[in-house]
């Protein structure tokens, strides 16, 4: 015959001990409650003392539990703040990389602004306009580049005077007659103009090529790097051309020398402005006989 089944399947001795201890705890709780009830009814001062003692015992426990609960509750917020800080850091790094070029351009503008302020502080002694004359003709196909002005020495135009247009430098006067003047254009192979680069002030020389372009060569640093779009203006060196007149713009990236396109095209101009030289010509020394006298 099959054995009789256990009426309490899977009920271990440990479970029995736990159940027994639960009963004991419940009985003790009921007993303590009854004692406190009796004290609160018949002896309120003793009840107050017991209540204070119980409070002293339970306060540290409740404080510790409150601290643990608060720490556990702050974990999700801390994790969210961490990932938020990481995302913000990444966005700030991206902003820094995106604005790096803007900062570099701003620094270049600061340098250029300082140079322009220094130029404004210089007393310009050679920008006096001598004449405004019409460009009668300009050689566009010959290897020698000249232009003709309908103003000569009767209009106080002299050989060596610089000539410019609204966009930039045209050249210099090399020959005059009563009412005409011959102008050597900047693109002529015999033309050499001291210039400087606007973004950093690097000195250079603009030499004509005879084909409408000029070669820009560094005057101070070997193997200087040129970038497409670099603007060159007259530097005032040599005392002929006033400083700050636009001359040419680099056509491509290169080193040591760069081809540049002139900003002023004589073929597209109707009028030109003739200035006096930037610095007066040096006084020639007296002859030896006059010096001895």
mmCIF file of C-alpha atoms in Angstrom:
data_model
loop_
_atom_site.group_PDB
_atom_site.id
_atom_site.type_symbol
_atom_site.label_atom_id
_atom_site.label_comp_id
_atom_site.label_asym_id
_atom_site.label_seq_id
_atom_site.Cartn_x
_atom_site.Cartn_y
_atom_site.Cartn_z
ATOM 1 C CA UNK A 1 0.000 0.000 0.000
ATOM 2 C CA UNK A 2 1.300 3.474 -0.897
ATOM 3 C CA UNK A 3 2.570 5.612 2.003
ATOM 4 C CA UNK A 4 0.297 8.310 3.292
ATOM 5 C CA UNK A 5 1.090 11.735 1.841
ATOM 6 C CA UNK A 6 2.593 14.462 4.083
ATOM 7 C CA UNK A 7 -0.052 17.001 4.943
ATOM 8 C CA UNK A 8 2.638 19.787 4.955
ATOM 9 C CA UNK A 9 4.676 19.145 1.807
ATOM 10 C CA UNK A 10 7.980 21.031 1.604
ATOM 11 C CA UNK A 11 7.535 22.606 5.086
ATOM 12 C CA UNK A 12 11.060 22.586 6.580
ATOM 13 C CA UNK A 13 12.256 22.937 10.174
ATOM 14 C CA UNK A 14 13.690 26.366 9.380
ATOM 15 C CA UNK A 15 10.261 27.542 8.300
ATOM 16 C CA UNK A 16 8.862 26.215 11.555
ATOM 17 C CA UNK A 17 11.452 28.219 13.545
ATOM 18 C CA UNK A 18 10.672 31.343 11.571
ATOM 19 C CA UNK A 19 6.957 30.894 12.161
ATOM 20 C CA UNK A 20 7.562 30.296 15.866
ATOM 21 C CA UNK A 21 9.703 33.416 16.169
ATOM 22 C CA UNK A 22 6.980 35.387 14.396
ATOM 23 C CA UNK A 23 4.458 34.251 16.932
ATOM 24 C CA UNK A 24 6.824 35.153 19.752
ATOM 25 C CA UNK A 25 7.440 38.625 18.260
ATOM 26 C CA UNK A 26 3.715 39.169 17.855
ATOM 27 C CA UNK A 27 3.118 38.114 21.446
ATOM 28 C CA UNK A 28 5.860 40.396 22.724
ATOM 29 C CA UNK A 29 4.461 43.266 20.652
ATOM 30 C CA UNK A 30 1.026 42.709 22.031
ATOM 31 C CA UNK A 31 2.428 42.510 25.566
ATOM 32 C CA UNK A 32 4.423 45.728 25.154
ATOM 33 C CA UNK A 33 1.386 47.440 23.682
ATOM 34 C CA UNK A 34 -0.754 46.320 26.572
ATOM 35 C CA UNK A 35 1.816 47.520 29.125
ATOM 36 C CA UNK A 36 2.095 50.915 27.389
ATOM 37 C CA UNK A 37 -1.678 51.195 27.262
ATOM 38 C CA UNK A 38 -1.930 50.483 30.986
ATOM 39 C CA UNK A 39 0.860 52.981 31.744
ATOM 40 C CA UNK A 40 -0.733 55.693 29.610
ATOM 41 C CA UNK A 41 -4.004 55.171 31.459
ATOM 42 C CA UNK A 42 -2.928 54.785 35.072
ATOM 43 C CA UNK A 43 0.576 56.306 35.202
ATOM 44 C CA UNK A 44 1.106 59.001 32.519
ATOM 45 C CA UNK A 45 4.565 60.136 33.841
ATOM 46 C CA UNK A 46 5.924 56.587 33.577
ATOM 47 C CA UNK A 47 4.400 56.321 30.124
ATOM 48 C CA UNK A 48 6.201 59.530 29.057
ATOM 49 C CA UNK A 49 9.524 58.103 30.292
ATOM 50 C CA UNK A 50 8.967 54.878 28.385
ATOM 51 C CA UNK A 51 7.948 56.747 25.271
ATOM 52 C CA UNK A 52 11.131 58.888 25.468
ATOM 53 C CA UNK A 53 13.309 55.807 25.882
ATOM 54 C CA UNK A 54 11.646 54.157 22.911
ATOM 55 C CA UNK A 55 12.153 57.306 20.887
ATOM 56 C CA UNK A 56 15.860 57.383 21.789
ATOM 57 C CA UNK A 57 16.202 53.830 20.563
ATOM 58 C CA UNK A 58 14.319 54.230 17.288
ATOM 59 C CA UNK A 59 15.588 57.670 16.209
ATOM 60 C CA UNK A 60 19.109 56.511 15.095
ATOM 61 C CA UNK A 61 17.573 53.606 13.228
ATOM 62 C CA UNK A 62 15.042 55.790 11.436
ATOM 63 C CA UNK A 63 17.764 58.357 10.651
ATOM 64 C CA UNK A 64 19.974 55.691 9.120
ATOM 65 C CA UNK A 65 17.099 54.296 7.112
ATOM 66 C CA UNK A 66 16.216 57.801 5.901
ATOM 67 C CA UNK A 67 19.834 58.408 4.810
ATOM 68 C CA UNK A 68 19.901 55.101 2.933
ATOM 69 C CA UNK A 69 16.560 55.833 1.281
ATOM 70 C CA UNK A 70 17.725 59.307 0.233
ATOM 71 C CA UNK A 71 20.969 57.913 -1.159
ATOM 72 C CA UNK A 72 19.135 55.277 -3.166
ATOM 73 C CA UNK A 73 16.668 57.863 -4.461
ATOM 74 C CA UNK A 74 19.519 60.143 -5.613
ATOM 75 C CA UNK A 75 21.196 57.430 -7.693
ATOM 76 C CA UNK A 76 18.969 57.878 -10.803
ATOM 77 C CA UNK A 77 19.351 61.646 -10.601
ATOM 78 C CA UNK A 78 23.138 61.337 -10.322
ATOM 79 C CA UNK A 79 23.269 58.981 -13.301
ATOM 80 C CA UNK A 80 21.145 61.408 -15.333
ATOM 81 C CA UNK A 81 23.353 64.341 -14.340
ATOM 82 C CA UNK A 82 26.466 62.380 -15.347
ATOM 83 C CA UNK A 83 25.172 61.597 -18.808
ATOM 84 C CA UNK A 84 23.911 65.186 -19.118
ATOM 85 C CA UNK A 85 27.383 66.532 -18.278
ATOM 86 C CA UNK A 86 28.980 64.146 -20.778
ATOM 87 C CA UNK A 87 26.598 65.278 -23.516
ATOM 88 C CA UNK A 88 27.146 68.948 -22.688
ATOM 89 C CA UNK A 89 30.916 68.416 -22.723
ATOM 90 C CA UNK A 90 30.686 66.865 -26.164
ATOM 91 C CA UNK A 91 28.562 69.768 -27.432
ATOM 92 C CA UNK A 92 31.022 72.299 -26.020
ATOM 93 C CA UNK A 93 33.943 70.514 -27.690
ATOM 94 C CA UNK A 94 32.072 70.537 -30.983
ATOM 95 C CA UNK A 95 31.370 74.259 -30.582
ATOM 96 C CA UNK A 96 35.058 74.917 -29.897
ATOM 97 C CA UNK A 97 36.096 73.041 -33.042
ATOM 98 C CA UNK A 98 33.429 74.809 -35.081
ATOM 99 C CA UNK A 99 34.467 78.257 -33.878
ATOM 100 C CA UNK A 100 38.229 77.669 -34.124
ATOM 101 C CA UNK A 101 38.328 79.142 -37.648
ATOM 102 C CA UNK A 102 36.249 82.116 -36.509
ATOM 103 C CA UNK A 103 38.704 82.797 -33.682
ATOM 104 C CA UNK A 104 41.655 82.630 -36.104
ATOM 105 C CA UNK A 105 39.957 85.084 -38.465
ATOM 106 C CA UNK A 106 39.156 87.369 -35.530
ATOM 107 C CA UNK A 107 42.819 87.375 -34.520
ATOM 108 C CA UNK A 108 43.813 88.296 -38.064
ATOM 109 C CA UNK A 109 41.289 91.119 -38.022
ATOM 110 C CA UNK A 110 42.727 92.374 -34.734
ATOM 111 C CA UNK A 111 46.223 92.451 -36.241
ATOM 112 C CA UNK A 112 44.958 94.184 -39.370
ATOM 113 C CA UNK A 113 42.994 96.688 -37.298
ATOM 114 C CA UNK A 114 46.115 97.556 -35.308
ATOM 115 C CA UNK A 115 48.089 98.074 -38.514
ATOM 116 C CA UNK A 116 45.365 100.248 -40.009
ATOM 117 C CA UNK A 117 45.304 102.351 -36.854
ATOM 118 C CA UNK A 118 49.034 102.860 -37.132
ATOM 119 C CA UNK A 119 48.587 103.856 -40.750
ATOM 120 C CA UNK A 120 45.942 106.384 -39.762
ATOM 121 C CA UNK A 121 48.341 107.828 -37.223
ATOM 122 C CA UNK A 122 50.964 108.473 -39.919
ATOM 123 C CA UNK A 123 50.888 111.968 -41.370
ATOM 124 C CA UNK A 124 50.472 111.368 -45.067
ATOM 125 C CA UNK A 125 52.571 113.851 -46.979
ATOM 126 C CA UNK A 126 52.142 112.400 -50.445
ATOM 127 C CA UNK A 127 48.450 111.707 -51.036
ATOM 128 C CA UNK A 128 47.809 115.155 -52.460
ATOM 129 C CA UNK A 129 45.922 114.797 -55.699
ATOM 130 C CA UNK A 130 47.733 116.490 -58.561
ATOM 131 C CA UNK A 131 45.268 115.779 -61.351
ATOM 132 C CA UNK A 132 42.317 113.634 -62.338
ATOM 133 C CA UNK A 133 42.763 112.719 -65.990
ATOM 134 C CA UNK A 134 41.184 110.449 -68.557
ATOM 135 C CA UNK A 135 42.946 107.268 -69.601
ATOM 136 C CA UNK A 136 43.091 107.704 -73.357
ATOM 137 C CA UNK A 137 44.613 104.341 -74.244
ATOM 138 C CA UNK A 138 46.347 101.299 -72.754
ATOM 139 C CA UNK A 139 48.401 98.558 -74.405
ATOM 140 C CA UNK A 140 46.714 95.235 -73.750
ATOM 141 C CA UNK A 141 48.443 92.898 -76.212
ATOM 142 C CA UNK A 142 52.068 94.050 -76.205
ATOM 143 C CA UNK A 143 54.660 92.688 -73.792
ATOM 144 C CA UNK A 144 55.325 96.285 -72.729
ATOM 145 C CA UNK A 145 52.424 97.752 -70.821
ATOM 146 C CA UNK A 146 51.836 101.505 -71.059
ATOM 147 C CA UNK A 147 48.867 103.827 -70.828
ATOM 148 C CA UNK A 148 48.304 107.424 -71.890
ATOM 149 C CA UNK A 149 46.791 110.190 -69.767
ATOM 150 C CA UNK A 150 45.358 113.379 -71.218
ATOM 151 C CA UNK A 151 47.223 115.496 -68.634
ATOM 152 C CA UNK A 152 50.837 116.604 -68.747
ATOM 153 C CA UNK A 153 53.231 119.053 -67.157
ATOM 154 C CA UNK A 154 50.838 121.929 -67.859
ATOM 155 C CA UNK A 155 48.594 120.188 -65.294
ATOM 156 C CA UNK A 156 51.582 119.754 -62.915
ATOM 157 C CA UNK A 157 52.014 116.078 -63.778
ATOM 158 C CA UNK A 158 55.663 115.056 -63.528
ATOM 159 C CA UNK A 159 57.689 111.955 -64.256
ATOM 160 C CA UNK A 160 57.700 109.563 -61.294
ATOM 161 C CA UNK A 161 54.235 110.470 -60.000
ATOM 162 C CA UNK A 162 52.124 107.439 -58.979
ATOM 163 C CA UNK A 163 48.822 106.838 -60.755
ATOM 164 C CA UNK A 164 45.891 104.969 -59.242
ATOM 165 C CA UNK A 165 42.255 104.200 -59.925
ATOM 166 C CA UNK A 166 39.257 103.580 -57.660
ATOM 167 C CA UNK A 167 40.123 99.863 -57.336
ATOM 168 C CA UNK A 168 43.879 100.137 -56.879
ATOM 169 C CA UNK A 169 47.287 101.046 -58.259
ATOM 170 C CA UNK A 170 47.692 101.565 -62.011
ATOM 171 C CA UNK A 171 51.359 102.487 -62.340
ATOM 172 C CA UNK A 172 53.640 105.522 -62.454
ATOM 173 C CA UNK A 173 54.316 108.358 -64.881
ATOM 174 C CA UNK A 174 57.516 107.876 -66.899
ATOM 175 C CA UNK A 175 57.203 110.608 -69.546
ATOM 176 C CA UNK A 176 55.252 113.836 -69.877
ATOM 177 C CA UNK A 177 54.404 116.379 -72.538
ATOM 178 C CA UNK A 178 52.354 119.595 -72.223
ATOM 179 C CA UNK A 179 48.971 117.830 -72.159
ATOM 180 C CA UNK A 180 49.733 114.099 -72.067
ATOM 181 C CA UNK A 181 51.645 111.675 -69.908
ATOM 182 C CA UNK A 182 52.902 108.142 -70.469
ATOM 183 C CA UNK A 183 52.216 105.748 -67.620
ATOM 184 C CA UNK A 184 54.194 102.562 -66.979
ATOM 185 C CA UNK A 185 51.569 100.049 -65.872
ATOM 186 C CA UNK A 186 52.069 97.793 -62.844
ATOM 187 C CA UNK A 187 51.905 94.711 -65.070
ATOM 188 C CA UNK A 188 54.899 95.833 -67.181
ATOM 189 C CA UNK A 189 58.056 93.704 -66.764
ATOM 190 C CA UNK A 190 59.997 96.853 -65.787
ATOM 191 C CA UNK A 191 57.566 97.681 -62.954
ATOM 192 C CA UNK A 192 58.572 96.809 -59.389
ATOM 193 C CA UNK A 193 56.295 97.837 -56.501
ATOM 194 C CA UNK A 194 57.047 97.302 -52.776
ATOM 195 C CA UNK A 195 53.960 95.758 -51.185
ATOM 196 C CA UNK A 196 52.881 94.066 -47.979
ATOM 197 C CA UNK A 197 50.319 91.389 -47.218
ATOM 198 C CA UNK A 198 47.326 92.758 -45.352
ATOM 199 C CA UNK A 199 46.652 89.777 -43.066
ATOM 200 C CA UNK A 200 50.083 89.750 -41.417
ATOM 201 C CA UNK A 201 52.061 92.666 -42.867
ATOM 202 C CA UNK A 202 54.665 90.455 -44.557
ATOM 203 C CA UNK A 203 56.746 92.627 -46.945
ATOM 204 C CA UNK A 204 56.972 91.549 -50.566
ATOM 205 C CA UNK A 205 57.779 92.773 -54.074
ATOM 206 C CA UNK A 206 55.223 92.871 -56.898
ATOM 207 C CA UNK A 207 56.956 92.550 -60.283
ATOM 208 C CA UNK A 208 55.100 92.777 -63.585
ATOM 209 C CA UNK A 209 55.017 89.802 -65.961
ATOM 210 C CA UNK A 210 53.911 91.502 -69.157
ATOM 211 C CA UNK A 211 50.766 89.361 -69.444
ATOM 212 C CA UNK A 212 48.436 91.296 -67.178
ATOM 213 C CA UNK A 213 49.571 89.529 -63.993
ATOM 214 C CA UNK A 214 52.262 90.208 -61.410
ATOM 215 C CA UNK A 215 54.640 87.982 -59.482
ATOM 216 C CA UNK A 216 54.644 88.422 -55.708
ATOM 217 C CA UNK A 217 57.926 87.502 -54.007
ATOM 218 C CA UNK A 218 58.749 87.680 -50.336
ATOM 219 C CA UNK A 219 61.148 90.448 -49.337
ATOM 220 C CA UNK A 220 62.048 89.142 -45.869
ATOM 221 C CA UNK A 221 61.333 85.412 -45.346
ATOM 222 C CA UNK A 222 62.560 82.624 -47.583
ATOM 223 C CA UNK A 223 59.990 80.112 -48.772
ATOM 224 C CA UNK A 224 57.063 82.224 -47.556
ATOM 225 C CA UNK A 225 53.674 80.521 -47.924
ATOM 226 C CA UNK A 226 51.067 82.347 -50.015
ATOM 227 C CA UNK A 227 47.384 81.526 -49.941
ATOM 228 C CA UNK A 228 44.776 82.126 -52.600
ATOM 229 C CA UNK A 229 42.978 85.369 -51.900
ATOM 230 C CA UNK A 230 45.871 87.089 -50.067
ATOM 231 C CA UNK A 231 45.554 90.829 -50.607
ATOM 232 C CA UNK A 232 48.631 92.984 -51.180
ATOM 233 C CA UNK A 233 48.795 96.774 -50.825
ATOM 234 C CA UNK A 234 51.588 99.264 -51.266
ATOM 235 C CA UNK A 235 53.901 99.438 -48.263
ATOM 236 C CA UNK A 236 55.318 102.938 -48.794
ATOM 237 C CA UNK A 237 58.880 101.602 -48.954
ATOM 238 C CA UNK A 238 61.029 103.509 -51.422
ATOM 239 C CA UNK A 239 59.046 106.717 -50.977
ATOM 240 C CA UNK A 240 57.275 106.630 -54.359
ATOM 241 C CA UNK A 241 53.900 104.952 -53.790
ATOM 242 C CA UNK A 242 51.743 106.008 -50.815
ATOM 243 C CA UNK A 243 51.083 103.129 -48.393
ATOM 244 C CA UNK A 244 47.777 101.296 -48.364
ATOM 245 C CA UNK A 245 46.886 101.384 -52.083
ATOM 246 C CA UNK A 246 45.464 97.984 -53.152
ATOM 247 C CA UNK A 247 47.643 96.317 -55.776
ATOM 248 C CA UNK A 248 46.848 92.636 -56.369
ATOM 249 C CA UNK A 249 45.317 89.475 -54.968
ATOM 250 C CA UNK A 250 47.021 86.055 -55.001
ATOM 251 C CA UNK A 251 45.440 83.630 -57.459
ATOM 252 C CA UNK A 252 46.516 80.297 -55.921
ATOM 253 C CA UNK A 253 48.362 78.718 -53.016
ATOM 254 C CA UNK A 254 52.127 78.637 -53.476
ATOM 255 C CA UNK A 255 55.462 79.124 -51.758
ATOM 256 C CA UNK A 256 58.236 81.672 -52.248
ATOM 257 C CA UNK A 257 56.425 83.289 -55.206
ATOM 258 C CA UNK A 258 52.804 83.660 -56.220
ATOM 259 C CA UNK A 259 50.983 84.850 -59.296
ATOM 260 C CA UNK A 260 48.497 87.596 -58.510
ATOM 261 C CA UNK A 261 45.767 89.405 -60.397
ATOM 262 C CA UNK A 262 45.801 93.186 -60.429
ATOM 263 C CA UNK A 263 42.818 94.862 -58.845
ATOM 264 C CA UNK A 264 42.835 97.864 -61.201
ATOM 265 C CA UNK A 265 42.428 97.150 -64.918
ATOM 266 C CA UNK A 266 43.347 100.154 -67.137
ATOM 267 C CA UNK A 267 41.193 98.777 -69.953
ATOM 268 C CA UNK A 268 38.087 99.098 -67.775
ATOM 269 C CA UNK A 269 38.850 102.576 -66.375
ATOM 270 C CA UNK A 270 37.888 105.954 -67.787
ATOM 271 C CA UNK A 271 39.684 108.178 -65.298
ATOM 272 C CA UNK A 272 42.775 107.923 -63.129
ATOM 273 C CA UNK A 273 44.161 109.927 -60.226
ATOM 274 C CA UNK A 274 47.714 111.266 -60.203
ATOM 275 C CA UNK A 275 49.382 111.769 -56.801
ATOM 276 C CA UNK A 276 52.644 113.266 -55.698
ATOM 277 C CA UNK A 277 55.329 110.831 -54.517
ATOM 278 C CA UNK A 278 54.942 109.664 -50.936
ATOM 279 C CA UNK A 279 58.255 111.181 -49.869
ATOM 280 C CA UNK A 280 59.926 114.205 -51.460
ATOM 281 C CA UNK A 281 62.943 113.530 -53.624
ATOM 282 C CA UNK A 282 66.225 113.844 -51.711
ATOM 283 C CA UNK A 283 68.106 117.088 -52.203
ATOM 284 C CA UNK A 284 71.096 116.473 -54.477
ATOM 285 C CA UNK A 285 74.470 117.144 -52.851
ATOM 286 C CA UNK A 286 76.194 120.398 -53.841
ATOM 287 C CA UNK A 287 78.982 120.205 -56.402
ATOM 288 C CA UNK A 288 82.497 119.850 -54.965
ATOM 289 C CA UNK A 289 83.513 123.431 -55.953
ATOM 290 C CA UNK A 290 80.488 125.008 -54.206
ATOM 291 C CA UNK A 291 81.109 122.858 -51.139
ATOM 292 C CA UNK A 292 84.746 124.057 -51.007
ATOM 293 C CA UNK A 293 83.685 127.691 -51.279
#
